Backbone as CSV, one residue per row, in Angstrom:
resi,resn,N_x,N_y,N_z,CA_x,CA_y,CA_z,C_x,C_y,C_z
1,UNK,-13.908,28.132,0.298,-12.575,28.702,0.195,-12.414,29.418,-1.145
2,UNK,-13.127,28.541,-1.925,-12.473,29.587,-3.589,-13.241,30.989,-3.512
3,UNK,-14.398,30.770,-2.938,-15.517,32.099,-3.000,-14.345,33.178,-2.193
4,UNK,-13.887,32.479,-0.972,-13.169,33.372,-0.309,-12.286,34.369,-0.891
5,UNK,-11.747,33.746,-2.124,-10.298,33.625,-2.565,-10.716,34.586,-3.949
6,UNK,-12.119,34.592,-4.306,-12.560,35.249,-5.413,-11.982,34.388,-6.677
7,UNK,-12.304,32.830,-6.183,-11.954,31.863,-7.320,-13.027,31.163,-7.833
8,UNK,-12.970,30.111,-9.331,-13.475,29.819,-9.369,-13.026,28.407,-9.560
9,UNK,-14.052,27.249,-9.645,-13.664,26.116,-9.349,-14.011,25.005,-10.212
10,UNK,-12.776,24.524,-10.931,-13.611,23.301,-12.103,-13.100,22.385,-11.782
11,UNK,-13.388,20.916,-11.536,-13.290,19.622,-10.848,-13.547,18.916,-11.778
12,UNK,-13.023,18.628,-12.919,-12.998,17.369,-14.049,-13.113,16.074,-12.984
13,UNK,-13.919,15.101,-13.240,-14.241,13.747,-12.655,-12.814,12.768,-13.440
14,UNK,-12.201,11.969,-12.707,-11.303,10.990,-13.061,-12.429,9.604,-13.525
15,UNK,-11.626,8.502,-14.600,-12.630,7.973,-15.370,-12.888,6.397,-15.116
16,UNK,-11.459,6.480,-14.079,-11.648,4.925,-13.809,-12.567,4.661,-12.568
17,UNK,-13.306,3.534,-12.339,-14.249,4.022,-11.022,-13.201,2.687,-10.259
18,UNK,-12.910,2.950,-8.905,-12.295,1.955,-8.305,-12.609,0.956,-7.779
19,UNK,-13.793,0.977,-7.475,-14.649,-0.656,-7.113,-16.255,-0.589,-7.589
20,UNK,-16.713,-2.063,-7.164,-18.053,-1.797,-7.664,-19.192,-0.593,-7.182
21,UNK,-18.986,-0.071,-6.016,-19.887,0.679,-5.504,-19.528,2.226,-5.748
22,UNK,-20.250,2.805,-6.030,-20.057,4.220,-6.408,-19.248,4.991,-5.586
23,UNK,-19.593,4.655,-4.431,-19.402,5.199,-3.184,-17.861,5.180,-2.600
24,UNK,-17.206,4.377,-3.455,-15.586,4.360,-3.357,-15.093,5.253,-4.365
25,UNK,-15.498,6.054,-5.382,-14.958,6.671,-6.058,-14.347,6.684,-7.418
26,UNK,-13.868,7.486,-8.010,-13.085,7.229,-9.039,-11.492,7.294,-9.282
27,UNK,-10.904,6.703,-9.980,-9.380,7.143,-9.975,-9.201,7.451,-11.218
28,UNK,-7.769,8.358,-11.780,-7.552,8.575,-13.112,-6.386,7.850,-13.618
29,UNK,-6.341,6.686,-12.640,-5.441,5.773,-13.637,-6.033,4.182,-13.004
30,UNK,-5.811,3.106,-13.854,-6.354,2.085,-12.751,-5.130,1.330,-12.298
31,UNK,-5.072,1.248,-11.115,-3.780,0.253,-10.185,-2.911,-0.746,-11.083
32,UNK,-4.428,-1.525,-11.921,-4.049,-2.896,-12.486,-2.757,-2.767,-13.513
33,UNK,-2.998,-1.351,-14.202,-2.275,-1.085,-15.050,-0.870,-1.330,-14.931
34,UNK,0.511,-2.040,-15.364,1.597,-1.762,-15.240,2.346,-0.689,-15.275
35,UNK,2.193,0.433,-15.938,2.773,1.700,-15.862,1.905,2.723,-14.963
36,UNK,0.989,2.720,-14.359,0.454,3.361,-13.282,0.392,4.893,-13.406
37,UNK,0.666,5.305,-14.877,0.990,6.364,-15.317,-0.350,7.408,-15.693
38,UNK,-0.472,8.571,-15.811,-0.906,9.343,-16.509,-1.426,9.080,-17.984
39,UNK,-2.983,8.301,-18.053,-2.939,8.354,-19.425,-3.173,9.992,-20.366
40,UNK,-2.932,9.791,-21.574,-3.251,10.876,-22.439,-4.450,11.371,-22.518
41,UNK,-5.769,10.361,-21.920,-6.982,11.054,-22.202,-7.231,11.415,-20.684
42,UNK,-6.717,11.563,-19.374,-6.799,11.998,-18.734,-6.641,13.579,-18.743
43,UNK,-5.410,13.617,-19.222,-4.900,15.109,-18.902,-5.936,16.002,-20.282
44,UNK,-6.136,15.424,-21.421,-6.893,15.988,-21.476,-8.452,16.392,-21.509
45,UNK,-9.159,15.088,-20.727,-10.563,15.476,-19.852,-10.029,16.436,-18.991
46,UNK,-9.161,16.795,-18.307,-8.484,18.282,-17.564,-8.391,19.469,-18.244
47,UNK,-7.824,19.228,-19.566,-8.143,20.441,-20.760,-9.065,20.673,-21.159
48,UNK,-9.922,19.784,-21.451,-11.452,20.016,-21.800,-12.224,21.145,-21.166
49,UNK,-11.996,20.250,-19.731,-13.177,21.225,-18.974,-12.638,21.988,-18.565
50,UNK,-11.552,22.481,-18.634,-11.179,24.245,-18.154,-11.541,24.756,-19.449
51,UNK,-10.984,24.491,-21.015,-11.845,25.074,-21.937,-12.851,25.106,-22.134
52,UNK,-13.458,24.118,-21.592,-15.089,24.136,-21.904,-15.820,25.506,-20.794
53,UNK,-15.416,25.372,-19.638,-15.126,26.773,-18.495,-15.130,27.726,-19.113
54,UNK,-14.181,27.940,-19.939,-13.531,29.506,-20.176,-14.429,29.968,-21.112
55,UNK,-14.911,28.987,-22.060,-16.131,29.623,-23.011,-17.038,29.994,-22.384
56,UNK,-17.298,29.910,-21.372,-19.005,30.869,-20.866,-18.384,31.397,-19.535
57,UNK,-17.160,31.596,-18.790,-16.914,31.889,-17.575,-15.713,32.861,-18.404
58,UNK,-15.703,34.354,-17.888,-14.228,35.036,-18.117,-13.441,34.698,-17.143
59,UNK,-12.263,34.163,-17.763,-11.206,33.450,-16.837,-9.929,34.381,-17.320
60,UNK,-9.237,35.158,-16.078,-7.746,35.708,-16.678,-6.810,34.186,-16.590
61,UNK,-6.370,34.590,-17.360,-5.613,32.528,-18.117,-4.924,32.910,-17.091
62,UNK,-3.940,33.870,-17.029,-2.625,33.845,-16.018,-2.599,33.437,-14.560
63,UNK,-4.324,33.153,-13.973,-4.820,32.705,-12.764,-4.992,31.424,-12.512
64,UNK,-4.809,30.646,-13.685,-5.624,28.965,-13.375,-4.703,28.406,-12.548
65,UNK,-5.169,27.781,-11.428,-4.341,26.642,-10.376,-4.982,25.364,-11.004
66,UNK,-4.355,24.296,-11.101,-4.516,23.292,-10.797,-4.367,22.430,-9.973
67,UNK,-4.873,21.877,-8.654,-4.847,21.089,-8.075,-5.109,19.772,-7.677
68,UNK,-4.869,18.605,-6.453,-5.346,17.399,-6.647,-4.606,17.496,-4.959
69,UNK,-5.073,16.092,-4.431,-4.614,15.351,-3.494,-4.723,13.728,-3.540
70,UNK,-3.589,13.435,-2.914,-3.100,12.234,-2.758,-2.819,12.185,-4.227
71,UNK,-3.237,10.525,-4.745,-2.993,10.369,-6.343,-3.120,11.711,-7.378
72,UNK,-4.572,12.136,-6.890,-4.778,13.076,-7.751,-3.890,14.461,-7.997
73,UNK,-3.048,14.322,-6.788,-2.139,15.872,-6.364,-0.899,15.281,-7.762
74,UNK,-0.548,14.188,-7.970,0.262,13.786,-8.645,-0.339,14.065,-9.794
75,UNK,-1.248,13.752,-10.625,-1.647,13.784,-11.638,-1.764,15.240,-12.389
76,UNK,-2.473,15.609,-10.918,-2.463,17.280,-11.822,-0.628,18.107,-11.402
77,UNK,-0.020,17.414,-11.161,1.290,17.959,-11.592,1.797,17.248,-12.775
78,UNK,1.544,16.214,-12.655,1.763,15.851,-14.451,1.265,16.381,-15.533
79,UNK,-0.116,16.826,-15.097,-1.421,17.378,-16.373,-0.322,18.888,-16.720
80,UNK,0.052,19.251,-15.687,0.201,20.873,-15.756,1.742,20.399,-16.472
81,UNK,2.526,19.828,-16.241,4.013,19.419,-17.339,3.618,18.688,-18.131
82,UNK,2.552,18.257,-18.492,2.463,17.803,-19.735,1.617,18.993,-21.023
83,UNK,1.155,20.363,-20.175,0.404,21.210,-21.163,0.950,22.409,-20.652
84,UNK,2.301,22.636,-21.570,3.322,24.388,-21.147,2.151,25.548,-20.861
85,UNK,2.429,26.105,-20.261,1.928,27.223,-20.216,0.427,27.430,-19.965
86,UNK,-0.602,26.510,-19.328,-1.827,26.600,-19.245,-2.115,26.866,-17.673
87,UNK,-1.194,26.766,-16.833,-1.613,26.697,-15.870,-0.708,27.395,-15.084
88,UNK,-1.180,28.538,-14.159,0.072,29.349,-13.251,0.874,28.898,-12.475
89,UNK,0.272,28.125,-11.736,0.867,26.894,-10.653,-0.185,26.037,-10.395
90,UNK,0.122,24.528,-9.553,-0.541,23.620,-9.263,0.036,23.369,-7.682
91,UNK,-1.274,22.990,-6.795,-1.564,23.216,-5.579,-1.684,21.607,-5.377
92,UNK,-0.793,20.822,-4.403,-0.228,19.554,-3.898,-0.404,18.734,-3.092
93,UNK,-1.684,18.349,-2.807,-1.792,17.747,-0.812,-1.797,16.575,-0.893
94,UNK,-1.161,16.224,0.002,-0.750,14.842,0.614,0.047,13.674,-0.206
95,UNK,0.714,14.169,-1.646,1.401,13.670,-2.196,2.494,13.932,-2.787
96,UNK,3.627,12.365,-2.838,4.831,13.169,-3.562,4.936,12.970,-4.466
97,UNK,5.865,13.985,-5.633,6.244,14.091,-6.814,7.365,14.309,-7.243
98,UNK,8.146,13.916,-8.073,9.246,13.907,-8.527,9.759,14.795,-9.708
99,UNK,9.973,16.065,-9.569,9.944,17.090,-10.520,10.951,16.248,-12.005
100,UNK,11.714,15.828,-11.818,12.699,15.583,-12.569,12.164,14.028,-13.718
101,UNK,11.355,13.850,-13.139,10.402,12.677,-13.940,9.800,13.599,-15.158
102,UNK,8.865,14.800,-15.161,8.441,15.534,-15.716,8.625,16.338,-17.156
103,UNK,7.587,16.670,-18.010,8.460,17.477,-19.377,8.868,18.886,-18.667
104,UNK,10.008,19.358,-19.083,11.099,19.818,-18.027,10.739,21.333,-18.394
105,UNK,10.053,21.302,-19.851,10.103,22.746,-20.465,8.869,23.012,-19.863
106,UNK,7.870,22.594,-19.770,6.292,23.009,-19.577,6.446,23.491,-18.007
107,UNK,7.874,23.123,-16.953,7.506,23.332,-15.586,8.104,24.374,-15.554
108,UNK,8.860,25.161,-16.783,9.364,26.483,-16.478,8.579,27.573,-16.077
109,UNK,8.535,28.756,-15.046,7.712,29.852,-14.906,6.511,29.104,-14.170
110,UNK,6.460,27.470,-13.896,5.400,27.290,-12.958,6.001,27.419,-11.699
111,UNK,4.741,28.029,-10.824,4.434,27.758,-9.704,3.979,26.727,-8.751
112,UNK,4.512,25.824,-7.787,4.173,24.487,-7.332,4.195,24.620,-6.099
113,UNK,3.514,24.520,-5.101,2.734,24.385,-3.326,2.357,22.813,-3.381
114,UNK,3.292,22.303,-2.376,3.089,21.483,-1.950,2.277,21.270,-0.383
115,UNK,1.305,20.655,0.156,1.140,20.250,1.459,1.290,19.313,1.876
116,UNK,1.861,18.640,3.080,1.759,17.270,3.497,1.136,16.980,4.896
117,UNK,0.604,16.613,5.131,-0.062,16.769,6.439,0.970,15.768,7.335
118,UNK,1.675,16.075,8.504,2.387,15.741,9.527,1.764,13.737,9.911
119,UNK,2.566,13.117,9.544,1.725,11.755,9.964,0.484,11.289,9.038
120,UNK,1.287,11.786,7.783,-0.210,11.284,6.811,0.046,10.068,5.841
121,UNK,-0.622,9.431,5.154,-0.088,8.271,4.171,1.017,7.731,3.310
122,UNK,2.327,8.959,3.556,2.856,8.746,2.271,4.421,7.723,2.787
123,UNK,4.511,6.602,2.327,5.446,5.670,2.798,6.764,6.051,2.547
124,UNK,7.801,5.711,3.806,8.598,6.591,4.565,8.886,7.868,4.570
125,UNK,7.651,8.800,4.835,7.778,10.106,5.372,7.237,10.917,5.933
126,UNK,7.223,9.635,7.694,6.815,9.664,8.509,6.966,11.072,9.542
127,UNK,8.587,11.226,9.702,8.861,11.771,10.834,8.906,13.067,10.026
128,UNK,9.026,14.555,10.685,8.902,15.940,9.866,9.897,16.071,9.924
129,UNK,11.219,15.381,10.068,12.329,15.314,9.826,12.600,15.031,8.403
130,UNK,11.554,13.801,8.085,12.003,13.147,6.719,11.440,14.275,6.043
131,UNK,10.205,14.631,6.559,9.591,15.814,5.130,9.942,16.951,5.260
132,UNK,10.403,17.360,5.718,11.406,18.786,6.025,12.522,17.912,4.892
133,UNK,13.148,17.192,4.780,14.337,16.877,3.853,13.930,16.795,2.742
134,UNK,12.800,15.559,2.574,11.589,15.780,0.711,11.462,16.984,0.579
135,UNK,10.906,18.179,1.383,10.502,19.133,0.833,11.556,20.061,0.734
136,UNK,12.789,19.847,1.153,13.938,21.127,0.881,14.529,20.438,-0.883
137,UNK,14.654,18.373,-0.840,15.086,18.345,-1.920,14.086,18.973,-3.221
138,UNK,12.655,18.471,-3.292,11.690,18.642,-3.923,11.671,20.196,-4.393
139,UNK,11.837,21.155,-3.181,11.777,22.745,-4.143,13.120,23.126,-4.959
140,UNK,14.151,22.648,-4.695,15.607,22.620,-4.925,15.533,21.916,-6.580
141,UNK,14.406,20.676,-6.470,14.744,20.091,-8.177,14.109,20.800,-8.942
142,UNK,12.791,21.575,-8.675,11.905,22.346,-9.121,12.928,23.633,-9.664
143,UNK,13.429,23.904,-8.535,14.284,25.132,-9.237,15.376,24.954,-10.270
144,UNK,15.870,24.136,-10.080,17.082,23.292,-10.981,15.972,23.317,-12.317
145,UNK,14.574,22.811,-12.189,13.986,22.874,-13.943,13.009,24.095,-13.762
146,UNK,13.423,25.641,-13.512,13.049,26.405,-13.936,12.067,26.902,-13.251
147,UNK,11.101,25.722,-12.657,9.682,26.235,-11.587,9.870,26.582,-10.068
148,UNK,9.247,27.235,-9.718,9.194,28.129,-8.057,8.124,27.131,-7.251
149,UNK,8.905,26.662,-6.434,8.172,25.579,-5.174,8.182,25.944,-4.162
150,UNK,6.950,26.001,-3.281,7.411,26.048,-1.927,6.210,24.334,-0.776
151,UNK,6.849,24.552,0.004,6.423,22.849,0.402,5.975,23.713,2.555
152,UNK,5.042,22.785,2.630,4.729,22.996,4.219,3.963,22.074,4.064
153,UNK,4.032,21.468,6.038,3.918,20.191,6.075,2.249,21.222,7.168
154,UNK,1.612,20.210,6.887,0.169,20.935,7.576,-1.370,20.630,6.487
155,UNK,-2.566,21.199,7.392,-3.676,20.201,6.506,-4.695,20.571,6.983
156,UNK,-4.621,22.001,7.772,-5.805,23.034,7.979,-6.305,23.832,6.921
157,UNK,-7.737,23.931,7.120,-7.557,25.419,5.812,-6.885,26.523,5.890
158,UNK,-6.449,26.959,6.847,-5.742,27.859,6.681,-4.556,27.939,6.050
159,UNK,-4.100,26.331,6.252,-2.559,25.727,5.438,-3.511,26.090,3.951
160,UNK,-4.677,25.819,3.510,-4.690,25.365,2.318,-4.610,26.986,1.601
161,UNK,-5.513,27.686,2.070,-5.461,28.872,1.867,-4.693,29.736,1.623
162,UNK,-3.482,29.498,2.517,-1.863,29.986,2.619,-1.445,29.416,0.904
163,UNK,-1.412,28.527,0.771,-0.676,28.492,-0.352,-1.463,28.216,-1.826
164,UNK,-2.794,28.579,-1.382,-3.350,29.091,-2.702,-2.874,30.480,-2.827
165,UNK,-2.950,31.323,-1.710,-2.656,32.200,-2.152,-1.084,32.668,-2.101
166,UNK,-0.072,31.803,-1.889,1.135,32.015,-2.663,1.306,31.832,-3.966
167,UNK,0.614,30.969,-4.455,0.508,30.646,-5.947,-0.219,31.916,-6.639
168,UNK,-1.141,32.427,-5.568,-1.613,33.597,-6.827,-0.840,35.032,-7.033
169,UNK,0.796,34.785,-5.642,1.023,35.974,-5.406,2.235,35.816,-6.473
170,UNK,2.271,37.607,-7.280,3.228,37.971,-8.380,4.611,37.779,-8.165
């Protein structure tokens, strides 16, 4: 898809690993934790390696998406309000976020695409009734702090595609 898209693609690894076997993965926060939050050296192993990127890759800055799904869709909307201006918009699947939790100045002039796939994990918002309502409040708080949202419930590539490339459109 990024080749498609004439993108390119940097995937910083999250640092916590979630069980003993490799094969379950990593997370960028660990469960156990009480604040379940975004640590500081997360977001910036996310800064790193897009700078570390940009030194040998020409990158127009005004293009970078950041994305994630599920946990991770959360995180990199935090990464991107927690560092103004580094990122054009950030691309959303299968998780929700709470714009108004966020540093309020860094989400100004962003761009935010949400996806949710119809009947997918996220507890009570089940029916596309409920996410048709998350996603009318969700672009509505976004706009209230300055950033341009748009939300569709779906989980084809073509969904994904669609709103990469709303995010890249002027």
């Amino acid at each position: 898809l990024a080749d498609k898209l004439g993108l390119a693609l940097v995937a910083p690894s999250a640092g916590t690993p979630t069980g003993l076997d490799p094969s379950q993965g990593m997370s960028w926060s660990d469960p156990r934790d009480a604040d379940f939050d975004l640590a500081a050296d997360d977001a910036k192993r996310v800064s790193d390696a897009l700078r570390a990127f940009r030194a040998t890759h020409k990158v127009d800055r005004s293009q970078i998406l950041l994305a994630g799904e599920g946990r991770g869709g959360q995180e990199a909307f935090r990464t991107a309000s927690r560092i103004p201006g580094l990122f054009r918009g950030v691309l959303i699947r299968g998780a929700v976020v709470e714009p108004r939790r966020s540093a309020t100045a860094a989400l100004r002039g962003l761009k935010v695409a949400v996806l949710i796939d119809r009947g997918g994990p996220i507890v009570g918002l089940r029916a596309t009734s409920d996410l048709d309502r998350w996603g009318s409040a969700f672009a509505q708080q976004c706009a209230d702090l300055g950033a341009a949202a748009s939300f569709r419930i779906g989980s084809t590539k073509s969904d994904l595609a669609g709103a990469l490339e709303r995010l890249l459109q002027n």
